[in-house]
Coordinates of C-alpha atoms and ligand atoms in Angstrom, one line a residue:
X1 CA 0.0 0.0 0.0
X2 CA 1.0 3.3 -0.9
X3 CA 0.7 6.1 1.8
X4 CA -0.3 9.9 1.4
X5 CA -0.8 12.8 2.9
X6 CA -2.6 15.9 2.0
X7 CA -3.9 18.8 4.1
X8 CA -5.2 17.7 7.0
X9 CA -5.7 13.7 5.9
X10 CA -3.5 10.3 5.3
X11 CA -4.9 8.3 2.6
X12 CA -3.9 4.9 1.5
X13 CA -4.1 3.2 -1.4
X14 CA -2.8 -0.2 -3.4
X15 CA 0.7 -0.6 -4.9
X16 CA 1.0 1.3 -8.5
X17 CA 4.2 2.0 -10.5
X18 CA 3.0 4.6 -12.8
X19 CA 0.3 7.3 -12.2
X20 CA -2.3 5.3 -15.3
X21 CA -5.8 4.6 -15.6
X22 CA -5.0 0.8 -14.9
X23 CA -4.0 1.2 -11.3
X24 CA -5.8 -0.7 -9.1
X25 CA -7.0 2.7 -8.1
X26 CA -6.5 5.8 -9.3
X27 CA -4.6 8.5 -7.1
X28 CA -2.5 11.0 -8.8
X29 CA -0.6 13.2 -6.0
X30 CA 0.3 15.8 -8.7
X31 CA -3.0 16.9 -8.6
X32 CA -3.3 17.7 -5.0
X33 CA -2.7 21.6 -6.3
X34 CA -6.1 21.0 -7.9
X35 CA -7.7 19.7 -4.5
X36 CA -6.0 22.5 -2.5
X37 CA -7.7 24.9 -4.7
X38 CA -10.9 22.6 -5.0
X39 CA -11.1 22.9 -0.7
X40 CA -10.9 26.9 -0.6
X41 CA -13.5 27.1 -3.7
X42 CA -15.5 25.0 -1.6
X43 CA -15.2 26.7 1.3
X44 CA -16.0 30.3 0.2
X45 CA -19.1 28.8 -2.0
X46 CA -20.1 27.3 1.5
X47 CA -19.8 30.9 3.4
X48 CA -22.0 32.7 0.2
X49 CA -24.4 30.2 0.7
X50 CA -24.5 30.0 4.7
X51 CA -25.6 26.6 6.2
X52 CA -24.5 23.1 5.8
X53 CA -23.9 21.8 2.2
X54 CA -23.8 18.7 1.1
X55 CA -21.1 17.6 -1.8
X56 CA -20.7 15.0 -4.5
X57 CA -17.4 13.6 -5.2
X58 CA -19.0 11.7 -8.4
X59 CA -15.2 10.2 -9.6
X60 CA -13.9 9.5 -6.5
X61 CA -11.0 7.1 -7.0
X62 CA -9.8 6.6 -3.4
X63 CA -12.2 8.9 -1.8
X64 CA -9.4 11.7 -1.2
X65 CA -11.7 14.5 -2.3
X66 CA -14.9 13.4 -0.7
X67 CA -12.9 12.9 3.0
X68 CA -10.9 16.3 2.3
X69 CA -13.9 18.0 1.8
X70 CA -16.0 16.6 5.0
X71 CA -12.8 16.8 7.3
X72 CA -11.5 20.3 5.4
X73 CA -14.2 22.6 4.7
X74 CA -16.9 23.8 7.4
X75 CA -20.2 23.0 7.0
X76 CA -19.7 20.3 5.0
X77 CA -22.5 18.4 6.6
X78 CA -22.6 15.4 4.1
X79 CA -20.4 13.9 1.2
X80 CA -20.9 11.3 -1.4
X81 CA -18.1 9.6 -3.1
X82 CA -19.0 7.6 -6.1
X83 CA -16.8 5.2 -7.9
X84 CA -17.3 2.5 -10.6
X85 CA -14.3 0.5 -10.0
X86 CA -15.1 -1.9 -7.1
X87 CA -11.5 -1.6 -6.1
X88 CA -12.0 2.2 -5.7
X89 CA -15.3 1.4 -3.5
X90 CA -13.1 -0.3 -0.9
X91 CA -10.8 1.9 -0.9
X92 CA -12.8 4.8 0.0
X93 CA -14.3 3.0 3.2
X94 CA -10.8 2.1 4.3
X95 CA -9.6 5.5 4.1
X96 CA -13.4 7.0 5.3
X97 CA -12.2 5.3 8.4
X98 CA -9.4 6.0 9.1
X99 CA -10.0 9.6 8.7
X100 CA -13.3 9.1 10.8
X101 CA -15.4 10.5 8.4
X102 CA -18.6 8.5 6.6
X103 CA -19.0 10.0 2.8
X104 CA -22.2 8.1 1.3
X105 CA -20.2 5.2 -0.4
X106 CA -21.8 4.3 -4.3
X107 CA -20.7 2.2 -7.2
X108 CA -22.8 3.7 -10.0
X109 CA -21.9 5.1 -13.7
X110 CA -22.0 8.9 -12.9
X111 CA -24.5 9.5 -14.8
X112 CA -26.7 7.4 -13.3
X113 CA -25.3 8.8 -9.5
X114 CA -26.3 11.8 -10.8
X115 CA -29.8 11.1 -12.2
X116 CA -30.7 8.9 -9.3
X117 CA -29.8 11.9 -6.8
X118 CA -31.2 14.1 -8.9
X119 CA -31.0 17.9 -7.3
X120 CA -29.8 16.6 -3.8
X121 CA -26.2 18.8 -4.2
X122 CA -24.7 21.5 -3.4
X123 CA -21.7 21.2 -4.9
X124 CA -20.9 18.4 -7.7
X125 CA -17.7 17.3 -8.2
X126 CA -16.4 16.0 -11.7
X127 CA -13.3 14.7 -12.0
X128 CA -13.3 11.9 -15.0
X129 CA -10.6 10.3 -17.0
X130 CA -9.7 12.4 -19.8
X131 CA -12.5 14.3 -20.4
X132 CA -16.2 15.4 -18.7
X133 CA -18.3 15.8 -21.5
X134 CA -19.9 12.9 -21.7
X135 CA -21.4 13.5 -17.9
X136 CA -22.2 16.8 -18.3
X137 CA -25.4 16.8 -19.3
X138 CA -26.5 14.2 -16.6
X139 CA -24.6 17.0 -14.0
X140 CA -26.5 19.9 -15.6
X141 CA -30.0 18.1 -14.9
X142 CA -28.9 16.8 -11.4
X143 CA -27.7 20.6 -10.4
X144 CA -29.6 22.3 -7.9
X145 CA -30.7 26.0 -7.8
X146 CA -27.4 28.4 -6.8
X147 CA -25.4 25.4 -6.3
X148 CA -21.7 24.8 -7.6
X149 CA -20.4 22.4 -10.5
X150 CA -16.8 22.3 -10.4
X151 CA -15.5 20.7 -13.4
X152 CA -12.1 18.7 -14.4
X153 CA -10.6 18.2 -18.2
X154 CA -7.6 16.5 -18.9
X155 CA -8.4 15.9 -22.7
X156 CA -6.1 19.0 -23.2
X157 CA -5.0 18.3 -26.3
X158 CA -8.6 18.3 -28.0
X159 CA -9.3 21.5 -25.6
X160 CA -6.3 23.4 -27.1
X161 CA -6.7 22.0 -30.4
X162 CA -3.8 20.0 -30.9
X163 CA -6.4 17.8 -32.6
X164 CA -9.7 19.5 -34.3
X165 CA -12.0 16.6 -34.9
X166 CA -12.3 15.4 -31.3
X167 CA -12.6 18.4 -29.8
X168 CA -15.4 18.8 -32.2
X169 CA -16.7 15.3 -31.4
X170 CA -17.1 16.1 -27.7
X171 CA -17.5 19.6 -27.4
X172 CA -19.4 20.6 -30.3
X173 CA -16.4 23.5 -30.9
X174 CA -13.8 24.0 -32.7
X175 CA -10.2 25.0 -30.6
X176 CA -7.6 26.7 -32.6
X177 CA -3.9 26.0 -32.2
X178 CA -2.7 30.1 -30.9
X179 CA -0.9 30.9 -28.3
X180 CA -3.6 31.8 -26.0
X181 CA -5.3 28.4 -26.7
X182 CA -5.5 26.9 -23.6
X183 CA -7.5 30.1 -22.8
X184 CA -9.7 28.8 -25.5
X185 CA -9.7 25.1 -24.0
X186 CA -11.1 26.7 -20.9
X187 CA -13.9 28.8 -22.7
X188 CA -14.9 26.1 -24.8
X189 CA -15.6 23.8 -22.1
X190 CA -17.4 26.9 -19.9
X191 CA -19.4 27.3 -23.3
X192 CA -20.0 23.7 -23.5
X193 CA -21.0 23.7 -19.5
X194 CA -23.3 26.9 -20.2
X195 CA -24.8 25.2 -23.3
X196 CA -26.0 21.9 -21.3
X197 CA -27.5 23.5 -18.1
X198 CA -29.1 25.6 -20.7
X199 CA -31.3 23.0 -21.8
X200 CA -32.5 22.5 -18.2
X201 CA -33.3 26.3 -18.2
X202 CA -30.0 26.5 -15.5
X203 CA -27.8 29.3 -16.1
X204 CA -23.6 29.7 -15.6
X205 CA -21.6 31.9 -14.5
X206 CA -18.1 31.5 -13.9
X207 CA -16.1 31.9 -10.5
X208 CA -12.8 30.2 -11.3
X209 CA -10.8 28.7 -14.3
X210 CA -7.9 28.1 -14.6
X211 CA -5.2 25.9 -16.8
X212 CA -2.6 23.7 -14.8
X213 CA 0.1 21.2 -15.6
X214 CA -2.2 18.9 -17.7
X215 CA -5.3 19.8 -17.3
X216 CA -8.0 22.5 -16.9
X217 CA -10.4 23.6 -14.0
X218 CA -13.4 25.2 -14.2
X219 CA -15.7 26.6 -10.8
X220 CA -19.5 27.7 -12.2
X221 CA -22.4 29.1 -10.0
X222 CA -25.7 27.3 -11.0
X223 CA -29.1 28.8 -10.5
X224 CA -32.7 28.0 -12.3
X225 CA -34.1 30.5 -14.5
X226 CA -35.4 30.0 -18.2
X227 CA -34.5 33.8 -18.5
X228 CA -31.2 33.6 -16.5
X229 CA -30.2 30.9 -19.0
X230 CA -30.8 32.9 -22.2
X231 CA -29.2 35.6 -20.2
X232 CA -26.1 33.1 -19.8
X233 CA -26.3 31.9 -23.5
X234 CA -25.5 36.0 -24.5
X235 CA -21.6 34.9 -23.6
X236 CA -21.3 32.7 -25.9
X237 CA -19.4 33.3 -29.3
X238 CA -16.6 33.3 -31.0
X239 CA -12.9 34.4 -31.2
X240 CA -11.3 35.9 -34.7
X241 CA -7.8 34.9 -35.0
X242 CA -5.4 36.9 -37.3
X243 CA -2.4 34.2 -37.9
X244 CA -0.6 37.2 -40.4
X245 CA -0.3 39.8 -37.9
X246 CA -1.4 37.8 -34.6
X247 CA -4.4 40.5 -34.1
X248 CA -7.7 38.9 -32.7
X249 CA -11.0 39.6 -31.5
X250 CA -14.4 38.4 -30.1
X251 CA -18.0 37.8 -31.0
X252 CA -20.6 37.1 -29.6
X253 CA -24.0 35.2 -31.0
X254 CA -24.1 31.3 -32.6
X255 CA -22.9 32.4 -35.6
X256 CA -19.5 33.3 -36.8
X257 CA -18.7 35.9 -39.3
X258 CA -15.7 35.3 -41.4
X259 CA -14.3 38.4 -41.2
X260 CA -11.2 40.5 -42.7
X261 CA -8.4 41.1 -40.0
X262 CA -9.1 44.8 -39.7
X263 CA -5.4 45.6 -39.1
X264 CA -4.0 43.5 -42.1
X265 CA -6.6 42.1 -44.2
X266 CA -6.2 38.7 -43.8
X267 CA -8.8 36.3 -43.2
X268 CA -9.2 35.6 -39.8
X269 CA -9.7 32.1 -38.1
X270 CA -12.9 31.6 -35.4
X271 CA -12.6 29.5 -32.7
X272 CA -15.8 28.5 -31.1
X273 CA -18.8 28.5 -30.1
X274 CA -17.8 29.0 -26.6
X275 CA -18.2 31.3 -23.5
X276 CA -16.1 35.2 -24.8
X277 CA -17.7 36.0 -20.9
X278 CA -15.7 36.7 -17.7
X279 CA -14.1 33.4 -16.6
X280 CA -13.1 34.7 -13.5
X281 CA -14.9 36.2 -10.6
X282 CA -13.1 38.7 -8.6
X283 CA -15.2 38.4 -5.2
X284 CA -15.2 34.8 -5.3
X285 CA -11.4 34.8 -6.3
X286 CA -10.7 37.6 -3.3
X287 CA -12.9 35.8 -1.0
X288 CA -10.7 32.7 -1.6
X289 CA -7.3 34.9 -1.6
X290 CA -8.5 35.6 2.2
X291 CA -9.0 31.8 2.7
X292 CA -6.2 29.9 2.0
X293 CA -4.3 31.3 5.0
X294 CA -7.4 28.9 7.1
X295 CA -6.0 25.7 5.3
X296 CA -3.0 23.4 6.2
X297 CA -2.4 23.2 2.2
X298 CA 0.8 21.9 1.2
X299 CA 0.5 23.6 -1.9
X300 CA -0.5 26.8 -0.6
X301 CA 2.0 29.3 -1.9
X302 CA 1.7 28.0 -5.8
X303 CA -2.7 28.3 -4.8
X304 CA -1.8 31.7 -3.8
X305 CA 0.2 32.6 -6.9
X306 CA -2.6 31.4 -8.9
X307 CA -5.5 32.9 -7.4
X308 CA -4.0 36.1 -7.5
X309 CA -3.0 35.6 -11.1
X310 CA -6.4 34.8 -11.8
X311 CA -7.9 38.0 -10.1
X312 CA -5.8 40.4 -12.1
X313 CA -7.8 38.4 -15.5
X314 CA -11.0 39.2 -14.0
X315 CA -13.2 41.4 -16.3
X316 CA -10.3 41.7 -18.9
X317 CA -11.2 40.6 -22.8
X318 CA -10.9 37.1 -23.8
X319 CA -7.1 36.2 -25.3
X320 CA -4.4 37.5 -24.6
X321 CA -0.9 38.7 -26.9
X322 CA 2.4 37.1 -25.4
X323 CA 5.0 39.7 -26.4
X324 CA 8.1 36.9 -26.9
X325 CA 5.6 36.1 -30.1
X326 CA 4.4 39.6 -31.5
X327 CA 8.2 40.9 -31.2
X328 CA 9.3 37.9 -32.8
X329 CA 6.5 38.4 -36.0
X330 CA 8.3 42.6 -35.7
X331 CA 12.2 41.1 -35.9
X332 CA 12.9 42.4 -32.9
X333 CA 13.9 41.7 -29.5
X334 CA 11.2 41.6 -26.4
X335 CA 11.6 45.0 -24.1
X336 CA 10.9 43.5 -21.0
X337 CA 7.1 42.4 -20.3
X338 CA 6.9 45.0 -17.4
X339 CA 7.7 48.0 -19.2
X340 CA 5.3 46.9 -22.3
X341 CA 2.4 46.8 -19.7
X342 CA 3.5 50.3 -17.9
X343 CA 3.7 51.4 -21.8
X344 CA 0.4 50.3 -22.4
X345 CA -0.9 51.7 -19.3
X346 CA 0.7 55.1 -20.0
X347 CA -1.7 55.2 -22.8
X348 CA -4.5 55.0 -21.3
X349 CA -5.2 50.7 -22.4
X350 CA -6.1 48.4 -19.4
X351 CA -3.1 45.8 -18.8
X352 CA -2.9 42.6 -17.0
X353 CA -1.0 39.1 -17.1
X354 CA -2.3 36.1 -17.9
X355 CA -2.0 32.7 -15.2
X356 CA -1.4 30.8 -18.6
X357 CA 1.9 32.4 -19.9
X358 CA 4.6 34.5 -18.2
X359 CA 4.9 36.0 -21.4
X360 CA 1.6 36.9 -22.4
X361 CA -0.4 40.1 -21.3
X362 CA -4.2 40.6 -21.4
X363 CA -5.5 44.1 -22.7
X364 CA -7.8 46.0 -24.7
X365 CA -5.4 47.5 -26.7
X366 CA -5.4 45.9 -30.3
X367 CA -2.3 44.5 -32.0
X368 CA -1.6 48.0 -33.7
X369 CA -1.6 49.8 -30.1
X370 CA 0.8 47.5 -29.0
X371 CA 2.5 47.9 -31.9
X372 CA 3.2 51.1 -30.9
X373 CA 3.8 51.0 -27.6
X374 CA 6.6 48.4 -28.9
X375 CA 8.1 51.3 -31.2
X376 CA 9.1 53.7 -28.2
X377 CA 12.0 50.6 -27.0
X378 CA 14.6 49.9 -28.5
X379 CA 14.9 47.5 -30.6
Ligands
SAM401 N1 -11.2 12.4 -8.1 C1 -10.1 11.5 -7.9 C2 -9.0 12.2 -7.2 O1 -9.0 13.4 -7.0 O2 -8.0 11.5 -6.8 C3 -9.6 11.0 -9.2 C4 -10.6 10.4 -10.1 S1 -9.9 9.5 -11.5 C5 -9.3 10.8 -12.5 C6 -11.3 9.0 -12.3 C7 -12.1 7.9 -11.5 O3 -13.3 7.7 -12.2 C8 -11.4 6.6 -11.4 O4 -11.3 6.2 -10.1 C9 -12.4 5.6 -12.2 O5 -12.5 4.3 -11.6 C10 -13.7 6.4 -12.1 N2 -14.6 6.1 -13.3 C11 -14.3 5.9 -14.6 N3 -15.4 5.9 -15.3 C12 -16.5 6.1 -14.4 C13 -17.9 6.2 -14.6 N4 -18.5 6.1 -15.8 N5 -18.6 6.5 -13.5 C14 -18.1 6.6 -12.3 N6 -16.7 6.5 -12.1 C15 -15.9 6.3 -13.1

C-alpha cells in the first residue's frame, strides 16, 4: 500500500508503478494543487451560501476528495463519493475510516449517480478520466438551484486544439492551435458547461478557471431560471484569429462571421462556439485569496500565486498577446514584459497578465496599439 498525505488527511491506497488509468485505483498526488484549490472554492461557496452543504465527489478514486472535503471545509455536513471500480469502492471506506469521516459510499456510472440523486447537491464534483463531456449533461440536470459544479478536463490536447475533430466530437467546438489556446480550451468547455444546463433552463456563471500542468479547471455558480439561461447563452461566441499579424478579437452570437483582420486584411480564423464571458470572478477569487491562510495546504504558496493571477484576468477581454511572439513576427527583440504593460498603461489601455503564460499580457489594446507602444524601446 501506498501512503499519502494531504492537508489535514493520510490516505492509503494499493501498490502502483505509474500514475495510469490501470492502477488498481486511481490517485495522482500531482493533482493535490487542484484539491488545495478545490477545498478553498469549496469553502468560500459554503460561506456565500451560509448553512450546511452537502457535496458530491461523483469520480472519486480513493475517496481523497470526498474525505478532504468533509474533514476540510466547514459546514460540509454530508459527502458522497462515487466510484465505478469496485477496487476504488473499498478503498474509499478504508480510508473514510481511518480519517473518521462517513461520505455516502456508491458504485454507479456517474450519470446514473447523478440522475438517481437528482438535485440533492450542493456542490458536484467532476473529475473523470480524460475528459467530462460525456457526464455533463446528466450534471447539468442533477444541479440544484445556486449550487456549484466544479468541473475537471484532462483531454487538453482536443481543448487546445492540438487535434480538431475530437474536440469537435465532444465539445461541439472547434479549438484553434494560438498561443492563448488553452484560454480557449477553458472557454470552450465553460461554453459547453453553459450550453448543457441551458437545456435544463440552468444558467452559468463563472467563478474560477484556470489551466494547470495537464489539465483545466473550471468553478461555475448554478441557478434556475429559463430567463437567466438565455441571459447566460448571451456569452457565448466566437474568437477571430489573425495568424498574419497575430491581431484577434471576439464575438458574440451562434454564428461566426468570417471576417477581414481589420489591421492587415487577412482572413481571420474563429474558434468557437464558446463562453467570450468573464471566466473569472473577482469576489469569489478575493474571498478565496483571504481563505487559503485557514487551510493546512501543502500547496498553498503555488494556490496563492494562482488565485492572484487569476484575479488580475477578471473582467479583462478574452485572449491574450504574449510579447516573446508579437516581437518575434516585428524582428525584434522583447523590451521587458513590465515596461510593455506600464507602456500600455501610460496610454490609457487596461493591462494585466495572464496565469497561462509569463509572457503573455491581457489588454484592450489591439495589436496596432501594441505595436506602438513596442516602437518607443529599443529594438
Ligand atoms: N477524483 C479523484 C482524485 O481526486 O484523486 C480521481 C478520479 S480519477 C481521475 C477517475 C475515476 O473515475 C477513477 O477512479 C475511475 O474508476 C472512475 N470512473 C471511470 N469511469 C467512471 C464512470 N463512468 N462512472 C463513475 N466512475 C468512473
Amino acid at each position: 500500500m501506498i501512503t499519502a498525505n494531504e492537508g489535514s488527511v493520510t490516505i492509503m491506497v494499493p501498490d502502483f508503478t505509474k500514475v495510469s488509468a490501470r492502477a488498481p485505483v486511481f490517485y495522482n498526488p500531482a493533482m493535490e494543487f487542484n484539491r488545495d484549490v478545490s477545498v478553498v472554492a469549496l469553502q468560500v461557496f459554503q460561506r456565500l451560501l451560509g448553512g450546511e452543504i452537502s457535496v458530491a465527489d461523483t469520480f472519486s478514486g480513493s475517496g481523497i476528495r470526498a474525505i478532504r472535503y468533509l474533514v476540510e471545509v466547514e459546514g460540509v455536513s454530508e459527502a458522497f463519493a462515487n466510484d465505478i471500480n469496485p477496487l476504488a469502492v473499498e478503498c474509499i471506506k478504508n480510508n473514510s475510516l481511518m480519517n473518521s469521516v462517513s461520505p455516502e459510499v456508491s458504485r454507479e456510472d456517474a450519470s446514473i449517480f447523478l440522475r438517481t440523486n437528482h438535485g440533492r447537491f450542493d456542490v458536484i464534483d467532476i473529475d473523470p478520466f480524460g475528459t467530462p463531456a460525456p457526464f455533463l449533461d446528466s450534471a447539468a440536470a442533477s444541479a440544484r438551484n445556486n449550487s456549484l459544479l466544479a468541473v475537471t478536463a484532462t483531454d487538453t490536447s482536443s481543448l487546445c486544439g492540438t487535434y480538431i475533430k475530437p474536440c469537435l466530437r465532444k465539445y461541439s467546438s472547434r479549438p484553434l492551435k494560438t498561443e492563448y489556446c488553452h484560454e480557449i480550451g477553458l472557454r470552450i468547455l465553460a461554453g459547453f458547461t453553459a450550453m448543457n444546463l441551458a437545456r435544463y433552463r440552468k444558467s452559468a456563471s463563472v467563478l474560477l478557471s484556470h489551466s494547470s500542468q495537464h489539465y483545466m479547471r473550471l468553478y461555475i455558480h448554478v441557478r434556475r431560471g429559463a430567463r437567466r439561461a438565455d441571459e447566460s447563452l448571451r456569452n457565448i461566441g466566437f474568437i477571430l484569429h489573425c495568424f498574419k499579424c497575430l491581431h484577434h478579437e471576439h464575438m458574440k452570437g451562434f454564428v461566426p462571421l468570417k471576417q477581414e483582420c481589420p489591421h492587415c486584411g487577412a482572413e481571420m480564423e474563429a474558434a468557437g462556439p464558446l463562453w467570450v464571458g468573464d471566466i473569472q470572478d473577482s469576489r469569489f477569487i478575493g474571498e478565496m485569496i483571504g481563505e487559503v491562510e485557514n487551510k493546512k495546504l501543502n500547496t498553498a504558496t503555488d494556490v496563492l500565486k494562482l488565485l492572484k493571477a487569476c484575479l488580475g484576468e477578471a473582467g479583462m477581454p478574452p485572449g491574450f498577446y504574449d510579447i516573446h511572439e508579437v516581437c518575434s513576427k516585428l524582428g525584434r527583440s522583447a523590451p521587458p514584459l513590465r515596461d510593455v504593460m506600464d507602456g500600455l498603461e501610460k496610454a490609457g489601455f487596461r493591462v494585466s497578465r495572464t496565469h497561462i503564460r509569463p509572457t503573455g499580457i491581457k489588454t484592450d489594446a489591439t495589436i496596432r496599439d501594441i505595436e506602438e507602444v513596442l516602437e518607443g524601446f529599443s529594438v
